Short mmCIF file of C-alpha atoms in Angstrom, two decimals:
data_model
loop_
_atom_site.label_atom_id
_atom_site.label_comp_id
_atom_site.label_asym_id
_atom_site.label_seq_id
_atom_site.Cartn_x
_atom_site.Cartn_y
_atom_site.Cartn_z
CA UNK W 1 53.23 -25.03 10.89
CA UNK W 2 55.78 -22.28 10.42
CA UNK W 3 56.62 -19.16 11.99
CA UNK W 4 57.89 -15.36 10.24
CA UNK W 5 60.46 -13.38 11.78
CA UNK W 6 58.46 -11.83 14.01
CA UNK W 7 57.38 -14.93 15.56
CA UNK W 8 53.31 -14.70 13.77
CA UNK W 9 51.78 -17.67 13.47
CA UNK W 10 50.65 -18.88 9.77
CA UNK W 11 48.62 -21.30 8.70
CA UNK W 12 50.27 -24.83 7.54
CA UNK W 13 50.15 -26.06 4.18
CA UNK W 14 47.71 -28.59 5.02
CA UNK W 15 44.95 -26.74 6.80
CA UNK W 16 45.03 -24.47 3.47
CA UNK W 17 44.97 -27.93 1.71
CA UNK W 18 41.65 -28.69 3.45
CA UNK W 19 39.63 -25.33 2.89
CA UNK W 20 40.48 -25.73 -0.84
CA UNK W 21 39.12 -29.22 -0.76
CA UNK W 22 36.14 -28.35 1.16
CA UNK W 23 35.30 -25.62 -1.08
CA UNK W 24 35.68 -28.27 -4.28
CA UNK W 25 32.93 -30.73 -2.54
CA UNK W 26 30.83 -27.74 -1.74
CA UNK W 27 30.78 -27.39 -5.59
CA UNK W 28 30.32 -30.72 -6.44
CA UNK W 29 27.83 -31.12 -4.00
CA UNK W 30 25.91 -27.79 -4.73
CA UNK W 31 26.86 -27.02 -8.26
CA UNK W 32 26.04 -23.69 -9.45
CA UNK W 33 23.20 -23.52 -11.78
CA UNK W 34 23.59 -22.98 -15.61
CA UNK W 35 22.25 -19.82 -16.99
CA UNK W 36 19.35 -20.78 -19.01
CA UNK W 37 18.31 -18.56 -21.69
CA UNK W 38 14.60 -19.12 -22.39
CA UNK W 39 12.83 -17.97 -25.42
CA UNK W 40 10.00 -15.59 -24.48
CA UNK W 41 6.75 -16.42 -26.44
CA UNK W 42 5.23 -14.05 -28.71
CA UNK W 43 2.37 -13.31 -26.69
CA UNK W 44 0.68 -11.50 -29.48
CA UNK W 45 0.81 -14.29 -31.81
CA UNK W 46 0.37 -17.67 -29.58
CA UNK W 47 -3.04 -16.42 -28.06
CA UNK W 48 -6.52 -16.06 -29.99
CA UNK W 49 -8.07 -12.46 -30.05
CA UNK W 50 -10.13 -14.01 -27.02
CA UNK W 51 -7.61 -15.60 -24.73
CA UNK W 52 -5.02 -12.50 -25.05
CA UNK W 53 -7.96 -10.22 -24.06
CA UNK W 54 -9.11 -12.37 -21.20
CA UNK W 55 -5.39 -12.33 -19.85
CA UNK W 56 -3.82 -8.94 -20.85
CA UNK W 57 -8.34 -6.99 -20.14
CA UNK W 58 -7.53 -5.35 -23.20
CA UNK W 59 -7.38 -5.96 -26.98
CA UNK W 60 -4.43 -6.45 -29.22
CA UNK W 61 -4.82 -2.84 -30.83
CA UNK W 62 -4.91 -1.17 -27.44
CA UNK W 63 -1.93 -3.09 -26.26
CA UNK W 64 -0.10 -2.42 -29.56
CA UNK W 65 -1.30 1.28 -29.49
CA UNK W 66 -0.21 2.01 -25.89
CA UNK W 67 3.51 0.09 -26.63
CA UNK W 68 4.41 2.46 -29.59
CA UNK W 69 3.32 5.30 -27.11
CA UNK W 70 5.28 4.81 -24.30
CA UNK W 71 7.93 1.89 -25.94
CA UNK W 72 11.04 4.28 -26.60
CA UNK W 73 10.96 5.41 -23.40
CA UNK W 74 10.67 2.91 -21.42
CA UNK W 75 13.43 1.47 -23.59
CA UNK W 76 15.64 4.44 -23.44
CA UNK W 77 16.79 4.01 -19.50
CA UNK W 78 20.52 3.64 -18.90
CA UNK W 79 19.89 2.19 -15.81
CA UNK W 80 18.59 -0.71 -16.77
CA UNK W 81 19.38 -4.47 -18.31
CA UNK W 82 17.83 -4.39 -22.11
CA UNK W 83 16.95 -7.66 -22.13
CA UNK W 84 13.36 -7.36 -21.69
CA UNK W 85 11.99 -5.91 -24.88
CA UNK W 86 8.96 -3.05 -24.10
CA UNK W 87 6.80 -5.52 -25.32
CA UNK W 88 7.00 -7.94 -22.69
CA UNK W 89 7.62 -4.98 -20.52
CA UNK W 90 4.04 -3.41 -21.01
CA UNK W 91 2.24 -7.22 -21.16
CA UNK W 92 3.78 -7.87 -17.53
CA UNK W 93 2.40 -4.97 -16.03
CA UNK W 94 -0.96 -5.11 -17.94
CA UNK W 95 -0.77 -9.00 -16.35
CA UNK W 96 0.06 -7.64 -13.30
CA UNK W 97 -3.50 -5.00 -13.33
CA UNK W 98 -5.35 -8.17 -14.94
CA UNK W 99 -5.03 -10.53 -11.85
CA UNK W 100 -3.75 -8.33 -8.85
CA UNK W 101 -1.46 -11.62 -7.96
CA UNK W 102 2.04 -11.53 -6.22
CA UNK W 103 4.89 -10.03 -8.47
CA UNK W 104 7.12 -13.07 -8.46
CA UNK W 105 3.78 -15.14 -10.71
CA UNK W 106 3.74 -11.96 -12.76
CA UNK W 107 7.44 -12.50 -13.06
CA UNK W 108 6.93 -16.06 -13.52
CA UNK W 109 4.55 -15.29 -16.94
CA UNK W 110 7.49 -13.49 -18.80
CA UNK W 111 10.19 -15.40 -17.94
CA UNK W 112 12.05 -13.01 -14.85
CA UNK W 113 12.87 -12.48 -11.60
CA UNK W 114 10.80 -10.51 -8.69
CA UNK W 115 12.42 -8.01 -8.31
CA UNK W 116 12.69 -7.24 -11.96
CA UNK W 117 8.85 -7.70 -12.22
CA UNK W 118 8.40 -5.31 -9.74
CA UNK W 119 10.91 -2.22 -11.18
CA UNK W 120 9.23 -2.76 -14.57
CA UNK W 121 5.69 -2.33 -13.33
CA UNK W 122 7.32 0.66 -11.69
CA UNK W 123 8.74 1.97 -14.49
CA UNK W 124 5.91 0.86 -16.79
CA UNK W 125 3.00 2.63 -14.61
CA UNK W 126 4.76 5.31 -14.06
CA UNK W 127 4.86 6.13 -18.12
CA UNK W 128 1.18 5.46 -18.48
CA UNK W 129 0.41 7.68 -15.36
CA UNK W 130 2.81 10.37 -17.32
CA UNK W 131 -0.47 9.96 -20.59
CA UNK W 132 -3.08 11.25 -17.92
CA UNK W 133 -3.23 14.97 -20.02
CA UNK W 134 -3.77 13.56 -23.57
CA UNK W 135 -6.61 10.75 -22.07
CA UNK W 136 -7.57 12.13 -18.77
CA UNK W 137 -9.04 15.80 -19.23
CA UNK W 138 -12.56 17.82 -19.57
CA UNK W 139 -13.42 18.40 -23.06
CA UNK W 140 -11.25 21.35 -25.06
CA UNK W 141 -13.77 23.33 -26.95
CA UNK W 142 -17.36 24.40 -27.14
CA UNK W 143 -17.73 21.50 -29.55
CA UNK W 144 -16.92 19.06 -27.34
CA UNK W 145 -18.03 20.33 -24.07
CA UNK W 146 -21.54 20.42 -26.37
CA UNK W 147 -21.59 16.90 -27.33
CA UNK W 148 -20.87 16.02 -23.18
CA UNK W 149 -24.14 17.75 -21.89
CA UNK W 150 -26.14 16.22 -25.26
CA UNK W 151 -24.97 12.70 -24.29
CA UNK W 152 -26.11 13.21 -20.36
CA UNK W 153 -29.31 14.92 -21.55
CA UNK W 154 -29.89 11.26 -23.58
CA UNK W 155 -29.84 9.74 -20.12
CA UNK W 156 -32.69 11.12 -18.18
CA UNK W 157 -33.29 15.12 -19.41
CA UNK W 158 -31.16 16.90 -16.98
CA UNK W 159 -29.52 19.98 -18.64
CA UNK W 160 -26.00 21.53 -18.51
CA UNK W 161 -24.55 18.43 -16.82
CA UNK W 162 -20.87 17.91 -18.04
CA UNK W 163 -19.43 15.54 -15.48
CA UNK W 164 -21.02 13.09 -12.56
CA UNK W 165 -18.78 13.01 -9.43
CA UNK W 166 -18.22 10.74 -6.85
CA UNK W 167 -15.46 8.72 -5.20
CA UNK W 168 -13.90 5.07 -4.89
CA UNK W 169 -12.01 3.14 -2.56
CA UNK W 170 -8.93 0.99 -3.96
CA UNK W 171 -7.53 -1.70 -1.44
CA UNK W 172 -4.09 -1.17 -0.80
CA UNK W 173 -1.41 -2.91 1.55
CA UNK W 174 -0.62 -0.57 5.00
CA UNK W 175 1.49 2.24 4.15
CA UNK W 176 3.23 1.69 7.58
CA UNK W 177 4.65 4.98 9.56
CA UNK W 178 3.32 6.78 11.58
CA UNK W 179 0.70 7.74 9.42
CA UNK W 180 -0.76 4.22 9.15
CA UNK W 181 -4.15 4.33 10.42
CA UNK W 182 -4.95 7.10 7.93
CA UNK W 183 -5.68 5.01 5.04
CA UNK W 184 -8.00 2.66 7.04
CA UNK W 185 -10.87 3.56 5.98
CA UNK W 186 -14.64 3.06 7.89
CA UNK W 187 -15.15 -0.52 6.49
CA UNK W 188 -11.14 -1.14 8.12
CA UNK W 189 -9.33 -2.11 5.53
CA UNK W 190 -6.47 0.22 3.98
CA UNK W 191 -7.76 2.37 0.89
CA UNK W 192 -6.92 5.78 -0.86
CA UNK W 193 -9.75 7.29 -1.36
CA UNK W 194 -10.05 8.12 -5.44
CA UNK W 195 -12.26 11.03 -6.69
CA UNK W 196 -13.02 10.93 -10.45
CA UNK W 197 -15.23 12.74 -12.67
CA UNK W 198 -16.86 11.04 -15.71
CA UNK W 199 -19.15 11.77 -18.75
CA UNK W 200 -21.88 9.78 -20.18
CA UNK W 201 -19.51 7.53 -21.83
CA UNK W 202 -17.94 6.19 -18.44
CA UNK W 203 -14.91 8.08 -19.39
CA UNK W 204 -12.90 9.69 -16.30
CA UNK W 205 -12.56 13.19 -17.02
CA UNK W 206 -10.50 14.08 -13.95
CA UNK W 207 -8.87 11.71 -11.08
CA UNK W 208 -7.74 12.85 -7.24
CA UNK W 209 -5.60 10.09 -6.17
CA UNK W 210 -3.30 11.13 -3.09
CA UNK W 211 -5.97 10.75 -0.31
CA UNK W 212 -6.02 8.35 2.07
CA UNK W 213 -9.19 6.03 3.22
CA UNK W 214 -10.48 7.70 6.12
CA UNK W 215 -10.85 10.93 4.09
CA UNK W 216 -14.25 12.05 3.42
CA UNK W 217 -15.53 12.79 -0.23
CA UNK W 218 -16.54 15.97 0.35
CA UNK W 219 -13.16 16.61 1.68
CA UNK W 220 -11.31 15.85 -1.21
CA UNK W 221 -13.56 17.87 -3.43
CA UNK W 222 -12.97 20.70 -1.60
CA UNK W 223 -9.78 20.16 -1.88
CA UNK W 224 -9.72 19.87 -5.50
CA UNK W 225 -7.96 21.71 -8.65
CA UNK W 226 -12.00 21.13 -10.39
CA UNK W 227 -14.01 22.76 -7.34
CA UNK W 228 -11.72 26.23 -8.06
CA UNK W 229 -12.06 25.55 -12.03
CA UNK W 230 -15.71 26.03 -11.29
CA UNK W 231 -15.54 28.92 -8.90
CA UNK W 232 -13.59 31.11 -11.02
CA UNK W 233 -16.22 30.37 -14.09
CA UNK W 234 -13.94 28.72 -16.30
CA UNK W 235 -16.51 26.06 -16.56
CA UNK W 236 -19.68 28.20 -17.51
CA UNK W 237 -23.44 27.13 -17.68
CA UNK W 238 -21.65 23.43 -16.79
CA UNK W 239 -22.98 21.32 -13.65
CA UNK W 240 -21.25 18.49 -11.66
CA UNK W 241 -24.24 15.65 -10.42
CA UNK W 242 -23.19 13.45 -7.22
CA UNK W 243 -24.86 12.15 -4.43
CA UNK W 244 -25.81 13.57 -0.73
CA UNK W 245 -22.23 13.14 0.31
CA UNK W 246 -21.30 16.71 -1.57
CA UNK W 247 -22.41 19.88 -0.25
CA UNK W 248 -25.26 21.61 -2.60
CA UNK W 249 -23.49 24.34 -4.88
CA UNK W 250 -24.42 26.69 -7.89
CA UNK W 251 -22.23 24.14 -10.12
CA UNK W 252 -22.79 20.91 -7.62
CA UNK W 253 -26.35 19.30 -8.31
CA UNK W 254 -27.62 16.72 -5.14
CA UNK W 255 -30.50 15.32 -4.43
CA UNK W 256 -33.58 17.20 -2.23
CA UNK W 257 -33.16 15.74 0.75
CA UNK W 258 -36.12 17.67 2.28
CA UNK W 259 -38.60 18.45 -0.59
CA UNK W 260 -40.69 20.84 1.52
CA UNK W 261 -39.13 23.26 2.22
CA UNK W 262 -38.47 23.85 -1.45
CA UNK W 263 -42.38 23.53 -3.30
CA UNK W 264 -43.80 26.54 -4.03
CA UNK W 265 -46.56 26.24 -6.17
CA UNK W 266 -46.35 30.49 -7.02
CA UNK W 267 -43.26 29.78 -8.64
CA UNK W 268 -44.31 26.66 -10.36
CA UNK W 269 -41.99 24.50 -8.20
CA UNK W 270 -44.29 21.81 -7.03
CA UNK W 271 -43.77 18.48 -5.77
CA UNK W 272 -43.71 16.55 -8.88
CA UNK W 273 -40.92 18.73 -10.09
CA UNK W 274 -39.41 17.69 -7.24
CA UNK W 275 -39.76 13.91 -7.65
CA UNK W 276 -38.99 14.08 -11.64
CA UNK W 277 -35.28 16.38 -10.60
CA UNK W 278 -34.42 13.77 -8.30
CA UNK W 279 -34.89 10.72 -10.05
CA UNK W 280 -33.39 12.67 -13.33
CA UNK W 281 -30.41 13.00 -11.11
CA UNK W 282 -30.50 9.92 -9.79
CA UNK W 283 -30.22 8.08 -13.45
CA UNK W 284 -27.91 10.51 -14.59
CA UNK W 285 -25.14 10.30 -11.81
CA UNK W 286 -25.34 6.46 -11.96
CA UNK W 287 -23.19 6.33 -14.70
CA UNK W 288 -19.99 7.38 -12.44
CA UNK W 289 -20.57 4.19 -10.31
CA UNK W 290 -20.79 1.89 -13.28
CA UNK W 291 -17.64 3.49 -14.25
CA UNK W 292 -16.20 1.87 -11.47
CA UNK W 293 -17.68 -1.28 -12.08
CA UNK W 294 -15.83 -1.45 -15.58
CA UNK W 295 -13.25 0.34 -14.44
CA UNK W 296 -12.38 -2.46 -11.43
CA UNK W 297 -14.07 -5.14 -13.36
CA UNK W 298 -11.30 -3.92 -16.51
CA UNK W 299 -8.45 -4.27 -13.57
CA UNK W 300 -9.07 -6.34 -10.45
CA UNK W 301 -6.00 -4.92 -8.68
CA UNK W 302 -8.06 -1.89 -8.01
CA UNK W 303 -10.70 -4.09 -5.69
CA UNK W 304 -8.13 -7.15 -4.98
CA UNK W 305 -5.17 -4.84 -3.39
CA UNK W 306 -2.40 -2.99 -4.77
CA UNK W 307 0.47 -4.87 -2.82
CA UNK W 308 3.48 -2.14 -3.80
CA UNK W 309 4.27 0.92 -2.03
CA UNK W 310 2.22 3.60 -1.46
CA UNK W 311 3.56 6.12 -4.04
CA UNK W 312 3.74 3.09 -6.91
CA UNK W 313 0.01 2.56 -5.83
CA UNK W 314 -0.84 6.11 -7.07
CA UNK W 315 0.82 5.84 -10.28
CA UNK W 316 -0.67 2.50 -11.00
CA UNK W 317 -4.10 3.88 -10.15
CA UNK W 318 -3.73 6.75 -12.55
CA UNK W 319 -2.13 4.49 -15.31
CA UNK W 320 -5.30 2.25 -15.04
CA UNK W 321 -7.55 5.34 -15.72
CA UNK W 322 -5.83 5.88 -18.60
CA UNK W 323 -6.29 2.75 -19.77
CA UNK W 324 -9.50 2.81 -18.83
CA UNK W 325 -10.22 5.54 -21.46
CA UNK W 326 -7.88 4.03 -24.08
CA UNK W 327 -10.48 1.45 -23.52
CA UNK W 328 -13.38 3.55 -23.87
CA UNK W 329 -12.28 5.26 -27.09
CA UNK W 330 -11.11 1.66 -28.77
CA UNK W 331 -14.93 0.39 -27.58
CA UNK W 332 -13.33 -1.88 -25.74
CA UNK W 333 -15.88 -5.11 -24.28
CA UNK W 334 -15.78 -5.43 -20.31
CA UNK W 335 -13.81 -8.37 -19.24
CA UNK W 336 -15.32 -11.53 -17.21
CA UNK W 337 -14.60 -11.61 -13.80
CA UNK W 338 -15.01 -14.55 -10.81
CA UNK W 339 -16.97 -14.24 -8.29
CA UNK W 340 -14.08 -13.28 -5.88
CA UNK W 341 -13.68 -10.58 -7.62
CA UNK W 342 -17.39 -9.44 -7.63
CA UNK W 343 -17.14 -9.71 -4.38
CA UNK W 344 -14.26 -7.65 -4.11
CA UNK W 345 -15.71 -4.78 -5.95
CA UNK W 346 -18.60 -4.53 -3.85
CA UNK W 347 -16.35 -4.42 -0.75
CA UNK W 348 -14.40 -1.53 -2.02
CA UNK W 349 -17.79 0.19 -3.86
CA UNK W 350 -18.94 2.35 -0.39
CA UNK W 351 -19.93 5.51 0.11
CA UNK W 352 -19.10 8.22 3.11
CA UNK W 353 -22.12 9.58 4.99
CA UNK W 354 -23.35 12.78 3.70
CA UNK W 355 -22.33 15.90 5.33
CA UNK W 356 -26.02 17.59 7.00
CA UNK W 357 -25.54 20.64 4.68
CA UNK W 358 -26.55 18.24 1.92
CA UNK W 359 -29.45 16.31 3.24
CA UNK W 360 -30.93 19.91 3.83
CA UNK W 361 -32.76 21.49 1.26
CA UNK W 362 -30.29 24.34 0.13
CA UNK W 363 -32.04 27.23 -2.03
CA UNK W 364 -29.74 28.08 -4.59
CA UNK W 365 -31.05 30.12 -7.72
CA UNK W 366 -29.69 26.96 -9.87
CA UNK W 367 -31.51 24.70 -8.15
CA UNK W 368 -34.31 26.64 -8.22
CA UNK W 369 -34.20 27.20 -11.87
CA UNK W 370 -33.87 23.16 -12.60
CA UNK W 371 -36.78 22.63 -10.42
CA UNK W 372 -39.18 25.09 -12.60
CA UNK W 373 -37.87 23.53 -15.80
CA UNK W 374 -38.52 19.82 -14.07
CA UNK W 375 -42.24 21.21 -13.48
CA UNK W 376 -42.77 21.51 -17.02
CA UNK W 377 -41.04 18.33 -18.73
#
């Protein structure tokens, strides 16, 4: 040992001597592990048509199409490490929707590390979400908003329909906070409650999704961007169909809940007009719930649980709709599922009890007006 001027005490030679040679058997003992570069397979090219759909839910010429959409930008962040082309970036996420697994198996699949996994299906569903006004929207023109109420009418007869409402609940982790118990919903498990819209086609027209499970559907209707689009007439001699959980409007179509008080044989509203409007509607507002059966069957996340935050969970919601359409225009084949999953989707596929201004028979002049047109089909 030696001493400064000042008397401090240092450490001698030796016991430095020792540290250093402790540290050199720590690296023998625990060497460091070499970087190892792995070529990333070209996913595109090593699976048949069949195997890449069953494992990405959608075709090669959606994937492709949806890449040179969003590929520049996703590409074009300063903040982040370029080694990941957008290609791999896109089939991670899309892997990610397919099997609703943890993100360090997602990572796994591509070749990188959690917490990379889980900023690119960050960044990745956000950019989708960003599509929702070129894939997500209620037809443009007279043309098209002519072609929605034809393709309804094929259904069962029922005129001037141009959307079918109704909502879904997708599993998510607990939000934690205060707020918690919000997003259990009545079957207790944590949800956000998603209202869509969606035409003949099982296209969504129009997604809600920022409530949480234990809101009711009428709730978020009323609540809703569409319900004032229709009460200002922007959507003229247009009807919404959905089930007893919506309150009975000019533009909302539910079912007679008490056909009595509405037959009145003077006005040629009798109760075989009543029977035929209901189980019109009936047929044509089914096709919004087997838009959630594609839609969920398309990406299990949705009835599996979204295990991210609560703010990623709305993007990726969102960026599955558009998908979901992308789909839809491509003519895209549903995807096989497991049981699990089946049973999943039926879990998650509930709806609220409907509100008693619904069940009653509410006397609009619209209703009225089907009814007399049901009496003579």
């Amino acid at each position: 040992m030696y001493f400064d001027h000042d008397q401090n005490f240092f450490e001698s030679d030796s016991d430095i001597e020792d540290d250093d040679f402790n540290d050199l058997m720590v690296m023998i003992v625990f060497p460091r592990r070499q970087r190892n570069f792995r070529q990333r397979a070209d996913h595109f090219t090593h699976w048949r048509d069949d195997e890449f759909f069953d494992r990405y839910r959608l075709s090669k010429t959606s994937v492709r199409f949806i890449i040179n959409l969003i590929g520049d930008r996703i590409c074009s962040r300063t903040d982040w490490n370029h080694a990941v082309s957008s290609e791999h970036k896109v089939l991670l996420t899309l892997r990610y929707y397919a099997t609703g697994s943890m993100l360090v198996v997602c990572g796994d699949f591509i070749g990188v590390h959690k917490s990379t996994a889980s900023r690119i299906v960050k960044l990745v569903s956000h950019e989708i979400a960003l599509l929702r006004p070129l894939f997500v929207h209620f037809p443009n023109n007279e043309m098209e908003i002519k072609q929605v109420k034809q393709d309804f009418y094929n259904i069962a007869k029922f005129p001037l329909v141009i959307g079918a409402l109704d909502c879904t609940h997708v599993k998510i982790r607990s939000p934690g906070g205060d707020n918690a118990e919000m997003y259990r919903n009545r079957k207790s498990f944590f949800s956000i409650n998603v209202q869509t819209i969606c035409d003949a086609n099982l296209k969504i027209q129009d997604i809600v999704a920022r409530w949480p499970g234990s809101s009711h559907d009428s709730t978020i209707f009323n609540n809703s961007a569409i319900r004032g689009k229709f009460e200002r007439g922007e959507m003229q001699n247009c009807l919404l169909v959905a089930d007893s959980g919506y309150a009975q409007r000019d533009f909302v179509m539910t079912l007679v809940g008490n056909p009595g008080s509405l037959i009145d044989p003077a006005s040629g509203i009798t109760a075989a007009a009543v029977d035929k409007y209901n189980e019109s509607l009936i047929r044509t507002r089914n096709t919004v719930e087997r838009s959630y059966g594609v839609w969920k069957r398309r990406f299990p996340i949705l009835a599996t649980g979204i295990n991210v935050k609560r703010t990623s969970s709305q993007s990726i919601i969102v960026a599955t709709a558009v998908l979901h359409n992308i789909a839809c225009e491509f003519k895209e084949g549903i995807p096989r599922v497991t049981t699990a999953v089946e049973s999943s989707i039926r879990i998650t596929d509930f709806n609220n009890p409907g509100d008693a201004i619904s069940r009653n028979a509410v006397q609009n002049s619209t209703r009225r007006k089907l009814l007399r047109y049901f009496a003579n089909v």
